[in-house]
Amino acid sequence: VSFNIIGGGAISKVDPESTGLNPQWRKDAIVSWSFGGGWTANASTEEIEEVKANTTRIVQQFGKVAGLDDAAYFNEADPLEPQWKKSFFGSHYSRLLKIKKRVDPKGLFTCNRCVGSDQ
């Protein structure tokens, strides 16, 4: 488990609507936290998937208990985040999806949990 204090300073002086990040990061980000899991070199695919699923479950439960489930920083977030649109992009998702469709109409550029990746 890792905790980082990130609130105040320059981050709070940037207009939350001026970036693609979830606006919660600019409005009231105070603490960033992360969990991780690991497995041995000879772990089976099933064991690896279990570690990944358990890590996601723990992150979701902790976020609800701590009241920290509104936003996640895309570059450091859980790749299995179930509420990824809300968590990564918040109210910006629909605007970003329109831009994505205009700039990349054939959906060539994509990644796991990226804008438009579920289309």
XYZ file of C-alpha atoms in Angstrom:
119
model
C 0.000 0.000 0.000
C 1.314 3.418 -0.921
C -0.120 6.827 0.016
C 0.933 10.165 -1.487
C -0.236 13.662 -0.571
C -0.884 15.620 -3.783
C -3.347 18.384 -2.900
C -2.843 22.106 -2.987
C -0.121 23.956 -4.815
C -0.072 24.188 -8.594
C -2.511 21.317 -9.138
C -5.347 23.271 -7.540
C -4.667 26.395 -9.640
C -5.367 24.787 -13.026
C -8.932 24.983 -14.342
C -10.374 21.464 -13.891
C -12.183 21.787 -17.214
C -8.965 22.518 -19.141
C -7.656 18.944 -19.213
C -8.898 15.481 -20.132
C -8.355 14.168 -16.614
C -11.253 13.570 -14.285
C -11.936 17.092 -12.945
C -11.852 15.769 -9.369
C -8.047 15.702 -9.679
C -7.935 19.468 -10.065
C -10.793 20.286 -7.712
C -9.997 18.408 -4.550
C -7.298 15.760 -4.963
C -5.671 15.307 -1.582
C -4.423 11.748 -1.331
C -3.294 9.289 -3.955
C -3.152 5.662 -2.857
C -2.277 2.420 -4.556
C -2.267 -1.303 -3.913
C -0.263 -3.944 -5.685
C -0.030 -7.687 -5.925
C 2.618 -10.095 -7.052
C 3.190 -13.700 -8.042
C 6.091 -16.099 -8.394
C 7.871 -16.661 -11.698
C 6.249 -20.075 -12.077
C 2.702 -18.949 -11.227
C -0.055 -20.343 -13.399
C -2.326 -18.136 -15.484
C -5.131 -18.885 -13.017
C -2.987 -17.755 -10.053
C -2.020 -14.548 -11.837
C -5.645 -13.783 -12.737
C -6.660 -14.426 -9.115
C -4.061 -11.929 -7.838
C -5.272 -9.328 -10.345
C -8.934 -9.876 -9.433
C -8.184 -9.735 -5.691
C -6.222 -6.506 -6.106
C -9.133 -4.923 -7.978
C -11.584 -6.118 -5.315
C -9.440 -4.689 -2.484
C -9.017 -1.359 -4.276
C -12.779 -1.080 -4.832
C -13.587 -1.935 -1.206
C -10.973 0.420 0.214
C -12.130 3.261 -2.017
C -15.718 2.905 -0.828
C -14.761 2.710 2.848
C -12.336 5.638 2.633
C -14.580 7.749 0.393
C -11.837 7.858 -2.227
C -13.633 6.248 -5.149
C -14.466 9.331 -7.234
C -11.356 9.534 -9.389
C -8.265 7.616 -10.400
C -5.177 8.865 -12.174
C -5.229 7.091 -15.541
C -1.476 6.361 -15.712
C -1.412 4.682 -12.306
C -4.893 3.195 -12.157
C -6.123 -0.368 -11.928
C -6.267 -1.729 -15.493
C -9.350 -3.708 -14.438
C -11.195 -0.701 -12.936
C -14.899 -1.564 -13.378
C -16.106 2.069 -13.352
C -13.262 3.295 -15.541
C -15.167 5.990 -17.460
C -16.227 7.737 -14.253
C -13.002 7.049 -12.438
C -10.525 8.082 -15.143
C -12.418 10.779 -17.045
C -15.437 11.809 -14.957
C -17.686 14.390 -16.583
C -15.172 14.814 -19.420
C -15.833 11.391 -20.963
C -18.597 12.393 -23.389
C -16.586 15.380 -24.676
C -13.489 13.197 -25.090
C -15.497 10.528 -26.926
C -16.747 13.134 -29.425
C -13.164 14.254 -30.021
C -12.010 10.644 -30.377
C -14.694 9.901 -32.990
C -13.806 13.028 -34.945
C -10.026 12.529 -34.863
C -9.954 8.709 -35.102
C -13.205 7.693 -36.839
C -11.965 4.172 -37.625
C -10.878 3.484 -34.033
C -7.291 2.717 -34.983
C -5.774 4.084 -31.776
C -6.963 2.310 -28.651
C -5.834 0.751 -25.402
C -7.344 -0.920 -22.358
C -9.827 1.486 -20.747
C -9.111 4.335 -23.183
C -11.777 6.701 -24.424
C -13.882 4.749 -26.925
C -12.206 1.400 -26.239
C -15.542 -0.239 -25.452
C -17.120 0.705 -28.790
